[in-house]
Amino acid sequence: MISAYYFGAIALVLIGLYAVLVKKNLLKILIGLSIMETGVNLLLISIGYVSGRSAPILSEGITASKAVDPIPQALVLTAIVIGVATTAMALSVAIILYEKYGTLNIEEIRRLRG
Amino acid sequence: MNELLLIVFSPLIAGFLAWLLRVKGVKEAVGIIGSLIPLILLIKAYPSLSQNNLTFTLNVAGFEVGFMLSRLSWVFSMIAAVVGFTAILGMASTAKDSYEWLFALMSLTGVLGVFTANDLITFFVFWEVMTFASFMMVFKFNRGASLKYFVLSIIGAYAMLVAIGIIYAKTGSITFADISTAFSKDAMSKMLGGSGIFTKTETMLIYGLFLLAFGVKAGMFPLHVWAPDAYSETNQSYTAMFSGVLSKAGVYGFILLYVLMYGKLIVEFGHFRSAPAFGYIIAFLGGLTIIVGGILAALQEDIRKLFAYSSISQIGYILVGIGVGTALSIEAAIYHAISHALFKGLFFLIVATIIYRTGKTEFKDFGGLAEKMPFTFAMAFIAILSLAGIPPLVGFASKWLIFEAVIHENLPILGGMVFFGSAIGFVYLIRFTYAVWFGQRPSDIENTKDAPLPLAIAMGILGTLNVIFGVAPGLVAQELNKLFGQQIIGGNIWELDLGFGRYNGLLLTIWMTIGLLIAAIVYFLGASVRKVPVTDTYQSGNPVTMEYNLTIRRNFFLPLKEAMAFWLRISFDKLYHDIWKSMEDFAETARNYIYNGNVQAYAWYLAIILIILAAMGV
């Protein structure tokens, strides 16, 4: 039986992918990208999870053998920052595209670009 | 220091020095000395060949580069050294900068390396050195021609590399001796019904790949299309070596095919009439090469193109000789390789002289040069007689041997092709003879001087050799007999004796001289000379009208061209061009559909690939 965490994370990725592949509105595509990114982050985190253990912060009563895998958490921290940065840049590009073409429909933009 | 190493690398070192020095006078001297060293060392190495072969192995970063000077490779290396030396000598007049010296000498190193290589990897490396250097020589003069040459050469080279790879994978060795042993063992076990290491398909594949590789270099039909452009669009002195020697690398490759896998190929392919079937393919393509090259040579208006096609045509004879596959025919083919190098080298040096002195290349601009350039004309006379196969020059001896070899094996189609080639040889040579040397002289080449000294010496060397090997054909034949270790062509140094025909060069020379003396006496005693205007030209009894404008200098073979219009439309050059064009179109269309600039489409590709990977269980 596949774990609910994996299932949920992969479902989020697929929903995001669906938006990227099918939607014509640039903002919706960006939303799709964001959803995908969330899904990927959740997947990474759930890979590192060991059931019954606590956060990997060494304090009283918690030794290294009682914490979950810390590496995916560090990875995800990086990925979140990168994700936010790319989203911000993509949004600024969307603003410029709207100013230039007056539409956010990607097919319309492609046609206007020639 | 090993002699072989010096023979192979001294031209390259001299080329680099000439390129670095760039001083007028010095770079020429360095280059000529660099091309003279192999010649001297090869002559010096000759006596030691009778005891054993000279070998040398060089260790380069774990790779063994083996060289060997056997009798066969000595003969070919001598061709390269002699014609290479004269071509380099001619370049002293015609080369414009040190770039040409570097690459001309580099290609000499390449071709000497090919002839003295003792394993397939060395063979391939020097083959590529030769291709690269000659490509650079053409590149400087004409990009289009050089690219066509390079692309075809690369296709050939990769074909050879694949074949070498298959052979290495199966036998685990690259030296010629080991491979030859492996193939003959394989043939033996195949004959006894065992399963050899090479299957029939693999043998055919290796044969086909080698045929492609060597065929491109030799200029075999239908892979000859690079040759006319490359030969004409480069330094003409260099073309003497390009056409005379570099094309022999392909011929040497075909002989190597016999040395390496003769038995195996016979077992797999069987015989066709009296020739081995695999050889008959080479011979038949050689025959087509003769005809196509000959006819196209007759139709050219450019003097350089004429000799480029003629060179292709003559290579056809060598291929026919190799393909027929008897000891006599292979000996005849090597003889013709020698004579082709001598007379074609001479021809291109003559062309170089003419172009150097007049700056013109088309027949319509020439005429009456015999008076102005007597020495060059004398050399041209020797070369014309030699190519046309008129005794007592070397071209006759070698062509006669090929004719005899083909007829003796009872191969009528090949015989017909070879004879046709000889006839068409006269057709294009008569054009060169009259249009350039005789008739009215255009006023703008009135002050043409004779050949410059280096070119004159170079032509003199080749001209003398043409005569010597023609009057004393046995000199070459006796040497070639030693390749096979038995008396295949009998007779002494003046006479060739095949058992069913003989040719005595000296006797013929004496009779011809007497005949010429009698004719001269008759002429000077009582010939009445009538002056005829040059424009007084007739065709089939009708005066030639101006609309046709058939003079020997312009459109002389126009009726032939019109008669053959249908066949001339079938051009392999155009075919390759069309194939290339449609490949380009296809790629362009595919690019437009796949790489369409739509980000969502790319996202789809990604998704599809991910699904495929997931389905494969990666």
XYZ file of C-alpha atoms in Angstrom:
732
model
C 0.000 0.000 0.000
C 1.469 3.295 -1.112
C 1.816 5.832 1.641
C -0.670 8.688 1.704
C 2.184 11.201 1.877
C 3.680 9.951 -1.378
C 0.321 9.751 -3.032
C -0.630 13.285 -2.030
C 2.740 14.749 -3.060
C 2.753 13.052 -6.478
C -0.871 14.065 -7.001
C 0.108 17.676 -6.398
C 2.929 17.377 -8.937
C 0.550 15.916 -11.506
C -2.040 18.625 -10.918
C 0.663 21.232 -11.418
C 1.861 19.448 -14.561
C -1.691 19.392 -15.889
C -1.942 23.157 -15.490
C 1.409 23.674 -17.241
C 0.488 21.420 -20.153
C -3.091 22.450 -20.780
C -3.861 25.929 -19.434
C -3.487 28.872 -21.787
C -3.371 31.640 -19.238
C 0.145 32.509 -18.197
C -0.838 33.171 -14.581
C -2.539 29.805 -14.357
C 0.616 28.155 -15.696
C 2.620 29.925 -13.024
C 0.152 28.766 -10.393
C 0.607 25.274 -11.788
C 4.360 25.614 -11.445
C 3.962 26.692 -7.843
C 1.741 23.733 -7.097
C 4.259 21.383 -8.701
C 6.987 22.881 -6.624
C 4.998 22.377 -3.441
C 4.351 18.802 -4.441
C 8.054 18.172 -5.035
C 8.970 19.683 -1.682
C 6.408 17.569 0.110
C 7.685 14.472 -1.654
C 11.251 15.203 -0.588
C 10.261 15.736 3.005
C 8.172 12.571 3.131
C 11.098 10.543 1.774
C 13.139 11.547 4.808
C 10.389 10.687 7.311
C 10.898 7.753 9.655
C 7.732 6.914 11.508
C 7.754 7.602 15.244
C 10.749 9.921 15.335
C 10.958 13.607 16.092
C 12.523 16.656 14.504
C 16.260 16.486 13.947
C 17.171 19.040 16.603
C 19.542 17.611 19.125
C 18.204 18.578 22.535
C 17.331 16.835 25.776
C 16.340 13.263 25.294
C 16.659 13.356 21.543
C 19.775 11.725 20.088
C 20.738 11.218 16.470
C 19.088 7.814 16.464
C 15.749 9.314 17.461
C 15.535 12.017 14.761
C 14.225 11.843 11.175
C 16.627 12.213 8.235
C 17.839 15.881 8.256
C 19.226 15.953 4.711
C 15.883 16.261 2.804
C 14.949 19.101 5.116
C 18.069 21.039 4.200
C 17.389 20.259 0.539
C 13.818 21.476 0.757
C 14.868 24.647 2.514
C 17.064 25.419 -0.480
C 14.377 24.371 -2.947
C 11.785 26.632 -1.352
C 14.053 29.640 -1.690
C 14.824 28.817 -5.296
C 11.130 28.261 -5.950
C 10.170 31.630 -4.533
C 12.895 33.359 -6.494
C 11.875 31.762 -9.792
C 8.216 32.486 -9.151
C 9.003 36.119 -8.442
C 11.009 36.397 -11.622
C 8.353 34.622 -13.695
C 5.725 36.970 -12.313
C 7.778 40.010 -13.254
C 8.131 38.551 -16.750
C 4.345 38.092 -16.823
C 3.889 41.757 -15.941
C 6.236 42.831 -18.723
C 4.480 40.531 -21.208
C 1.117 41.995 -20.265
C 2.412 45.520 -20.694
C 3.868 44.676 -24.062
C 1.115 42.528 -25.591
C -1.964 43.417 -23.594
C -2.870 39.776 -23.031
C -1.791 36.851 -20.910
C -2.972 34.147 -23.310
C 0.234 32.383 -24.375
C -1.055 31.455 -27.822
C -2.083 35.029 -28.421
C 1.370 36.188 -27.367
C 3.034 33.677 -29.681
C 0.866 34.886 -32.557
C 1.616 38.537 -31.848
C 5.314 37.759 -31.623
C 5.120 36.118 -35.038
C 67.868 7.318 -35.285
C 65.909 4.948 -37.444
C 65.842 5.609 -41.180
C 62.147 4.822 -41.505
C 61.277 7.472 -38.983
C 63.316 10.007 -40.936
C 61.709 8.964 -44.209
C 58.224 9.478 -42.844
C 58.690 12.555 -40.683
C 61.345 14.657 -42.392
C 58.841 16.329 -44.761
C 56.613 17.249 -41.833
C 59.495 18.727 -39.829
C 60.704 20.623 -42.882
C 57.172 21.858 -43.435
C 56.976 23.223 -39.891
C 60.366 24.881 -40.232
C 59.357 26.439 -43.545
C 56.138 27.663 -41.948
C 57.968 29.177 -38.965
C 60.799 30.776 -40.928
C 58.715 32.564 -43.563
C 61.866 33.976 -45.133
C 61.826 34.018 -48.887
C 64.474 31.682 -50.235
C 65.027 29.928 -46.920
C 61.600 28.337 -46.675
C 61.851 27.038 -50.240
C 65.285 25.549 -49.542
C 64.096 23.911 -46.306
C 61.031 22.486 -47.993
C 62.951 21.046 -50.931
C 65.559 19.492 -48.642
C 62.783 18.029 -46.505
C 61.250 16.320 -49.519
C 64.645 15.197 -50.826
C 65.619 13.337 -47.620
C 62.975 10.561 -47.999
C 64.004 10.058 -51.628
C 67.701 9.655 -50.753
C 67.005 7.417 -47.761
C 64.645 5.222 -49.775
C 67.265 4.716 -52.473
C 69.819 3.972 -49.755
C 67.495 1.483 -48.088
C 67.000 -0.488 -51.314
C 69.957 -2.927 -50.973
C 68.946 -3.919 -47.456
C 65.448 -4.896 -48.648
C 66.716 -8.124 -50.197
C 67.740 -9.477 -46.769
C 64.745 -8.524 -44.663
C 62.119 -5.849 -44.267
C 62.980 -2.676 -42.407
C 60.735 -2.282 -39.401
C 60.334 0.258 -36.693
C 57.924 0.562 -33.787
C 57.258 3.827 -32.081
C 55.680 3.956 -28.637
C 53.322 6.877 -28.292
C 51.517 7.032 -24.940
C 50.928 3.311 -24.798
C 50.012 2.989 -28.455
C 52.358 1.124 -30.714
C 52.821 2.807 -34.069
C 54.439 0.309 -36.384
C 56.237 1.035 -39.634
C 57.594 -1.468 -42.104
C 59.343 -1.059 -45.425
C 58.647 -4.130 -47.530
C 59.259 -4.395 -51.261
C 55.676 -3.413 -52.047
C 55.711 -0.393 -49.802
C 59.148 0.549 -51.128
C 57.758 0.736 -54.664
C 54.842 2.907 -53.565
C 57.005 5.048 -51.294
C 59.360 5.658 -54.202
C 56.431 6.884 -56.310
C 55.519 9.232 -53.471
C 59.080 10.392 -52.913
C 59.904 11.042 -56.575
C 56.680 12.751 -57.568
C 56.455 14.473 -54.176
C 59.961 15.871 -54.614
C 59.212 17.216 -58.086
C 55.926 18.712 -56.931
C 57.650 20.446 -54.019
C 60.320 21.658 -56.422
C 57.598 23.082 -58.652
C 56.050 24.799 -55.654
C 59.217 26.852 -55.276
C 57.851 28.820 -58.237
C 54.123 28.647 -57.692
C 53.583 28.689 -53.914
C 52.600 32.066 -52.547
C 53.142 31.683 -48.800
C 54.484 29.390 -46.109
C 51.006 28.002 -45.386
C 51.175 26.016 -48.622
C 54.612 24.667 -47.767
C 53.434 23.376 -44.416
C 50.452 21.477 -45.740
C 52.028 20.211 -48.947
C 54.881 18.694 -46.938
C 52.469 17.415 -44.313
C 50.511 15.540 -46.956
C 53.774 14.015 -48.204
C 54.409 12.731 -44.682
C 50.855 11.390 -44.597
C 51.186 9.464 -47.813
C 54.609 8.061 -46.905
C 53.162 6.976 -43.563
C 50.274 5.235 -45.313
C 52.653 3.328 -47.552
C 55.012 2.260 -44.775
C 52.402 1.532 -42.085
C 52.570 -1.909 -40.549
C 49.256 -1.933 -38.712
C 45.762 -0.693 -39.379
C 45.843 2.078 -36.777
C 49.022 3.627 -38.144
C 47.533 3.268 -41.596
C 44.402 5.083 -40.502
C 46.222 7.870 -38.633
C 48.433 8.730 -41.595
C 45.476 8.368 -43.928
C 43.799 11.133 -41.939
C 46.962 13.272 -41.845
C 47.027 13.026 -45.620
C 43.339 13.911 -45.935
C 43.609 16.831 -43.550
C 46.682 18.333 -45.212
C 45.265 18.035 -48.722
C 41.955 19.461 -47.509
C 43.809 22.487 -46.137
C 45.561 22.928 -49.475
C 42.252 23.016 -51.343
C 40.553 25.047 -48.607
C 42.813 28.025 -49.244
C 41.722 28.209 -52.875
C 38.078 27.136 -52.901
C 35.881 26.438 -49.889
C 33.132 24.625 -51.776
C 35.493 22.183 -53.460
C 37.380 21.557 -50.241
C 34.186 20.841 -48.302
C 32.965 18.369 -50.889
C 36.342 16.636 -50.738
C 36.346 16.636 -46.961
C 32.825 15.298 -46.507
C 33.393 12.407 -48.911
C 36.781 11.680 -47.359
C 35.289 11.661 -43.885
C 32.576 9.236 -44.966
C 35.301 6.996 -46.355
C 37.439 7.369 -43.253
C 34.610 6.459 -40.904
C 33.772 3.473 -43.058
C 37.372 2.343 -42.721
C 37.342 2.959 -38.974
C 34.237 0.808 -38.548
C 35.841 -1.958 -40.595
C 39.018 -1.743 -38.502
C 36.870 -1.890 -35.375
C 35.127 -5.069 -36.538
C 38.428 -6.693 -37.464
C 39.987 -5.755 -34.132
C 36.989 -6.979 -32.155
C 37.133 -10.343 -33.905
C 40.854 -11.003 -34.185
C 42.203 -8.918 -31.312
C 45.075 -7.663 -33.407
C 45.816 -4.739 -35.685
C 49.108 -5.662 -37.330
C 48.844 -6.697 -40.961
C 50.674 -9.981 -40.453
C 48.344 -11.173 -37.695
C 45.187 -10.120 -39.506
C 46.302 -11.801 -42.693
C 46.989 -15.022 -40.780
C 43.634 -14.815 -39.024
C 41.759 -14.347 -42.285
C 43.511 -17.174 -44.092
C 42.913 -19.520 -41.140
C 39.293 -18.456 -41.191
C 39.024 -19.157 -44.912
C 40.593 -22.576 -44.367
C 38.171 -23.553 -41.617
C 35.263 -22.268 -43.715
C 36.311 -24.463 -46.609
C 36.412 -27.487 -44.330
C 32.868 -26.737 -43.228
C 33.668 -25.234 -39.829
C 32.267 -21.997 -38.541
C 34.911 -19.299 -38.828
C 35.307 -16.225 -36.682
C 33.845 -13.996 -39.388
C 30.380 -14.748 -40.715
C 29.570 -14.220 -44.356
C 27.673 -11.024 -43.596
C 30.573 -9.616 -41.605
C 33.048 -10.395 -44.362
C 30.809 -8.673 -46.897
C 30.370 -5.721 -44.570
C 34.128 -5.313 -44.073
C 34.653 -5.609 -47.818
C 31.962 -3.017 -48.544
C 33.323 -0.585 -45.984
C 36.873 -0.892 -47.313
C 35.558 -0.510 -50.856
C 33.931 2.766 -49.819
C 37.013 3.995 -47.962
C 39.572 3.235 -50.649
C 37.185 4.041 -53.481
C 36.746 7.602 -52.269
C 40.482 8.214 -52.083
C 41.223 6.599 -55.423
C 38.378 8.518 -57.089
C 36.451 5.415 -58.102
C 33.111 5.822 -59.861
C 30.618 6.865 -58.428
C 32.668 8.373 -55.598
C 34.848 10.452 -57.932
C 32.844 13.680 -57.695
C 35.256 15.423 -55.341
C 38.273 14.914 -57.558
C 37.703 17.323 -60.485
C 37.009 20.257 -58.183
C 39.730 19.493 -55.675
C 42.387 18.837 -58.325
C 41.643 22.007 -60.224
C 41.101 24.357 -57.267
C 44.501 24.232 -55.645
C 48.118 25.047 -56.280
C 48.760 23.239 -59.577
C 52.256 22.100 -58.607
C 50.713 20.513 -55.559
C 48.124 18.807 -57.760
C 50.988 16.869 -59.337
C 51.368 15.161 -55.970
C 47.645 15.228 -55.169
C 46.632 13.426 -58.328
C 49.853 11.487 -58.839
C 50.465 10.173 -55.339
C 47.567 10.731 -52.961
C 45.154 8.845 -55.205
C 47.635 5.928 -55.077
C 46.877 5.614 -51.377
C 43.458 4.281 -52.402
C 45.084 1.937 -54.901
C 47.501 0.748 -52.214
C 44.495 0.148 -49.982
C 42.936 -2.166 -52.569
C 46.189 -4.107 -52.813
C 46.178 -4.302 -49.027
C 42.696 -5.809 -49.255
C 44.227 -8.612 -51.331
C 47.112 -9.039 -48.914
C 44.865 -9.183 -45.858
C 41.764 -11.102 -46.831
C 42.181 -12.612 -50.309
C 41.434 -16.208 -49.348
C 38.488 -15.307 -47.172
C 36.909 -13.132 -49.848
C 37.346 -15.821 -52.487
C 35.683 -18.380 -50.227
C 32.751 -16.092 -49.443
C 32.203 -14.480 -52.843
C 33.331 -17.194 -55.239
C 34.373 -16.538 -58.810
C 32.840 -14.619 -61.667
C 34.153 -16.034 -64.956
C 37.896 -16.285 -64.440
C 38.187 -13.417 -61.967
C 37.358 -13.532 -58.260
C 33.887 -12.044 -57.853
C 34.907 -9.464 -55.267
C 37.714 -8.324 -57.563
C 35.374 -8.225 -60.508
C 33.269 -5.639 -58.659
C 36.355 -3.448 -58.234
C 37.358 -4.027 -61.847
C 33.891 -3.233 -63.194
C 33.673 -0.014 -61.191
C 37.178 0.744 -62.461
C 35.950 0.227 -66.016
C 33.044 2.617 -65.451
C 35.526 5.082 -63.957
C 37.575 4.917 -67.154
C 34.568 5.630 -69.369
C 32.933 8.332 -67.262
C 36.214 10.101 -66.530
C 37.273 9.918 -70.167
C 34.056 11.273 -71.630
C 33.791 14.079 -69.099
C 37.438 14.975 -69.697
C 36.704 15.379 -73.402
C 33.876 17.832 -72.687
C 35.769 20.218 -70.407
C 36.611 23.739 -71.433
C 39.051 24.270 -68.585
C 42.537 22.855 -68.917
C 42.778 21.951 -65.213
C 39.414 20.188 -65.224
C 40.404 18.212 -68.301
C 43.393 16.710 -66.555
C 41.481 16.182 -63.348
C 38.940 14.013 -65.177
C 41.692 12.364 -67.159
C 43.379 11.483 -63.891
C 40.178 9.814 -62.682
C 39.977 7.929 -65.952
C 43.532 6.641 -65.645
C 42.974 5.478 -62.073
C 40.244 3.297 -63.577
C 42.893 1.279 -65.440
C 44.710 0.596 -62.192
C 41.493 -0.582 -60.561
C 40.745 -2.860 -63.503
C 44.219 -4.351 -63.178
C 43.829 -4.890 -59.460
C 40.340 -6.290 -59.816
C 41.176 -8.967 -62.385
C 43.266 -10.447 -59.630
C 45.929 -12.533 -61.359
C 49.572 -11.957 -60.482
C 50.139 -10.514 -63.944
C 47.235 -8.070 -63.734
C 48.221 -6.827 -60.280
C 51.767 -6.343 -61.499
C 50.367 -4.467 -64.484
C 48.249 -2.340 -62.161
C 51.239 -1.391 -60.016
C 53.182 -0.647 -63.190
C 50.375 1.626 -64.322
C 50.286 3.246 -60.885
C 53.955 4.132 -61.385
C 53.468 5.389 -64.915
C 50.298 7.288 -63.982
C 52.191 9.069 -61.221
C 54.970 9.924 -63.653
C 52.923 11.237 -66.555
C 50.115 12.787 -64.547
C 52.612 14.486 -62.282
C 54.303 15.814 -65.386
C 50.980 16.978 -66.829
C 50.033 18.934 -63.756
C 53.473 20.540 -63.597
C 52.997 21.583 -67.221
C 49.578 22.989 -66.377
C 51.168 24.769 -63.418
C 53.783 26.294 -65.733
C 51.214 27.410 -68.276
C 48.999 28.989 -65.629
C 51.988 30.525 -63.863
C 53.169 32.164 -67.083
C 49.872 33.165 -68.656
C 47.406 33.312 -65.767
C 44.720 31.730 -67.942
C 43.028 28.386 -67.547
C 40.537 28.016 -70.394
C 41.218 26.579 -73.812
C 39.736 29.560 -75.584
C 42.503 31.825 -74.258
C 45.401 29.706 -75.468
C 47.123 28.964 -78.730
C 50.513 28.784 -80.376
C 52.489 28.452 -77.164
C 54.865 25.850 -78.623
C 57.046 28.593 -80.083
C 57.145 30.597 -76.889
C 57.669 27.753 -74.428
C 59.771 25.181 -76.296
C 60.993 23.284 -73.226
C 57.540 23.032 -71.692
C 56.199 21.943 -75.056
C 58.810 19.198 -75.288
C 57.774 17.970 -71.859
C 54.098 18.200 -72.811
C 54.883 16.158 -75.903
C 56.421 13.406 -73.778
C 53.498 13.494 -71.345
C 50.895 13.377 -74.137
C 52.565 10.415 -75.820
C 52.905 8.694 -72.478
C 49.271 9.136 -71.431
C 47.953 8.208 -74.850
C 50.028 5.042 -74.625
C 52.317 5.531 -77.563
C 55.577 3.608 -77.503
C 58.327 3.989 -76.457
C 57.054 5.814 -73.370
C 56.148 4.355 -70.026
C 52.388 4.757 -70.582
C 52.499 2.254 -73.411
C 54.299 -0.446 -71.457
C 51.891 -0.311 -68.540
C 48.703 -0.047 -70.610
C 49.861 -2.884 -72.820
C 50.351 -5.054 -69.742
C 46.837 -4.247 -68.538
C 45.338 -5.029 -71.950
C 47.206 -8.324 -72.098
C 46.213 -9.223 -68.554
C 42.517 -8.511 -69.196
C 42.432 -10.258 -72.573
C 44.324 -13.252 -71.269
C 41.716 -13.754 -68.571
C 39.006 -13.714 -71.238
C 36.966 -10.819 -69.817
C 35.336 -9.133 -72.840
C 33.368 -6.403 -71.054
C 36.361 -5.151 -69.127
C 38.452 -5.384 -72.268
C 35.952 -3.229 -74.120
C 35.935 -0.642 -71.338
C 39.723 -0.477 -71.259
C 39.973 -0.083 -75.027
C 37.285 2.557 -75.054
C 39.222 4.448 -72.405
C 42.292 4.469 -74.569
C 40.361 5.805 -77.533
C 38.746 8.562 -75.503
C 42.223 9.368 -74.174
C 43.232 10.436 -77.678
C 40.064 12.466 -77.991
C 40.836 14.759 -75.080
C 44.583 14.845 -75.604
C 44.288 16.017 -79.190
C 42.355 18.968 -77.845
C 45.090 19.858 -75.367
C 47.758 19.403 -78.019
C 46.248 21.689 -80.601
C 44.390 24.249 -78.567
C 47.290 25.126 -76.303
C 50.421 24.605 -78.347
C 49.516 25.191 -82.004
C 47.468 27.556 -84.093
C 47.005 31.278 -83.768
C 48.417 32.936 -80.696
C 46.121 35.432 -78.939
C 47.897 38.780 -78.671
C 47.725 38.944 -74.861
C 49.948 35.905 -74.402
C 52.428 37.108 -76.998
C 55.197 37.699 -74.451
C 54.997 34.406 -72.568
C 58.332 33.154 -71.285
C 59.402 29.553 -70.816
C 59.174 27.677 -67.517
C 60.961 29.047 -64.437
C 63.990 27.021 -63.359
C 62.522 24.967 -60.456
C 59.519 23.927 -62.531
C 61.759 23.165 -65.489
C 63.986 20.905 -63.356
C 60.944 19.171 -61.879
C 59.456 18.585 -65.322
C 62.825 17.422 -66.595
C 63.082 14.762 -63.885
C 59.605 13.373 -64.572
C 60.031 13.618 -68.359
C 63.320 11.705 -68.221
C 61.798 8.994 -66.054
C 58.878 8.696 -68.486
C 61.318 8.001 -71.289
C 63.693 5.750 -69.320
C 60.983 3.462 -67.979
C 59.427 3.363 -71.423
C 62.561 2.445 -73.345
C 63.651 0.034 -70.629
C 60.344 -1.318 -69.305
C 62.140 -4.291 -67.768
C 63.633 -2.028 -65.100
C 60.223 -1.762 -63.493
C 59.016 -5.240 -64.429
C 62.019 -6.998 -62.865
C 61.480 -5.049 -59.661
C 57.783 -5.932 -59.633
C 58.612 -9.624 -60.187
C 60.454 -9.542 -56.867
C 57.202 -8.582 -55.121
C 55.778 -11.959 -56.002
C 59.082 -13.778 -55.680
C 58.751 -15.356 -59.103
C 59.157 -14.513 -62.769
C 55.758 -13.257 -63.906
C 56.897 -10.883 -66.625
C 59.869 -12.381 -68.406
C 62.474 -10.804 -70.620
C 65.428 -8.546 -69.931
C 65.452 -4.865 -69.063
C 64.610 -3.831 -72.633
C 61.969 -6.423 -73.250
C 58.731 -7.579 -71.630
C 57.890 -11.195 -72.360
C 54.552 -12.587 -71.204
C 54.828 -15.889 -73.005
C 51.905 -14.973 -75.286
C 53.185 -11.596 -76.353
C 56.310 -9.516 -76.131
C 57.281 -5.881 -76.328
C 60.801 -4.632 -76.841
C 61.147 -0.987 -75.863
C 64.667 -0.454 -77.176
C 64.084 -2.087 -80.547
C 60.946 -0.043 -81.010
C 62.753 3.160 -80.132
C 65.436 2.424 -82.693
C 62.897 1.687 -85.419
C 60.867 4.765 -84.595
C 63.950 6.945 -84.673
C 64.887 5.552 -88.078
C 61.337 6.125 -89.292
C 61.325 9.693 -88.043
C 64.698 10.343 -89.695
C 63.363 9.079 -93.032
C 60.272 11.220 -92.662
C 62.409 14.244 -91.833
C 64.575 13.646 -94.885
C 61.510 13.340 -97.127
C 60.046 16.510 -95.594
C 63.149 18.615 -96.036
C 63.833 17.320 -99.559
C 60.560 17.999 -101.210
C 57.505 18.915 -99.201
C 55.457 21.760 -100.633
C 53.833 23.697 -97.833
C 50.540 25.525 -98.216
C 49.525 28.055 -95.630
C 46.004 27.522 -94.288
C 44.150 30.088 -92.204
C 43.207 28.816 -88.783
C 39.547 29.678 -89.226
C 39.372 27.298 -92.187
C 37.698 24.535 -90.212
C 35.380 21.894 -91.592
C 33.111 19.375 -90.014
C 31.936 16.450 -92.115
C 32.819 18.378 -95.247
C 30.732 21.422 -94.286
C 32.269 24.703 -93.215
C 31.611 25.458 -89.604
C 29.269 28.403 -89.169
C 29.769 31.079 -86.595
C 26.605 30.150 -84.676
C 28.139 26.793 -83.823
C 31.574 28.321 -83.370
C 33.341 25.032 -83.388
C 37.017 25.681 -83.198
C 39.318 23.382 -81.353
C 39.569 26.021 -78.669
C 35.892 26.418 -78.027
C 33.096 23.853 -77.835
C 35.058 21.463 -80.004
C 33.115 18.437 -78.783
C 29.743 20.194 -78.749
C 28.183 17.621 -81.113
C 29.363 14.859 -78.773
C 27.901 16.760 -75.871
C 24.567 17.133 -77.650
C 24.514 13.506 -78.664
C 25.124 12.461 -75.084
C 22.842 15.039 -73.488
C 20.615 12.365 -71.963
C 23.471 10.544 -70.281
C 25.178 13.707 -69.140
C 22.046 14.698 -67.275
C 22.640 11.733 -64.988
C 25.185 13.261 -62.719
C 26.296 11.769 -59.451
C 27.502 15.154 -58.353
C 23.941 16.429 -58.689
C 22.553 13.280 -57.067
C 24.699 13.738 -53.963
C 23.816 17.388 -53.943
C 20.100 16.533 -54.114
C 20.416 13.965 -51.347
C 22.208 16.487 -49.202
C 19.621 19.140 -50.039
C 16.655 16.950 -49.189
C 18.323 15.879 -45.957
C 18.723 19.528 -45.112
C 15.090 20.225 -45.985
C 13.912 17.287 -43.912
C 15.989 18.401 -40.950
C 14.697 21.954 -41.319
C 11.074 20.785 -41.390
C 11.578 18.497 -38.437
C 13.237 21.299 -36.552
C 10.345 23.625 -37.259
C 7.819 21.089 -35.995
C 9.695 19.859 -32.952
C 11.586 22.940 -31.894
C 8.602 25.224 -32.394
C 9.200 27.790 -29.659
C 6.063 26.738 -27.735
C 6.999 26.176 -24.103
C 3.926 24.089 -23.470
C 4.996 21.712 -26.258
C 8.355 21.252 -24.558
C 6.524 20.565 -21.290
C 4.553 17.873 -23.137
C 7.789 16.284 -24.416
C 9.090 16.200 -20.861
C 5.890 14.654 -19.556
C 5.832 12.039 -22.326
C 9.449 11.075 -21.741
C 8.771 10.786 -18.017
C 5.815 8.526 -18.694
C 7.898 6.364 -21.042
C 10.676 6.110 -18.457
C 8.135 5.218 -15.786
C 6.606 2.576 -18.054
C 10.068 1.087 -18.631
C 10.483 0.935 -14.875
C 13.541 3.171 -14.627
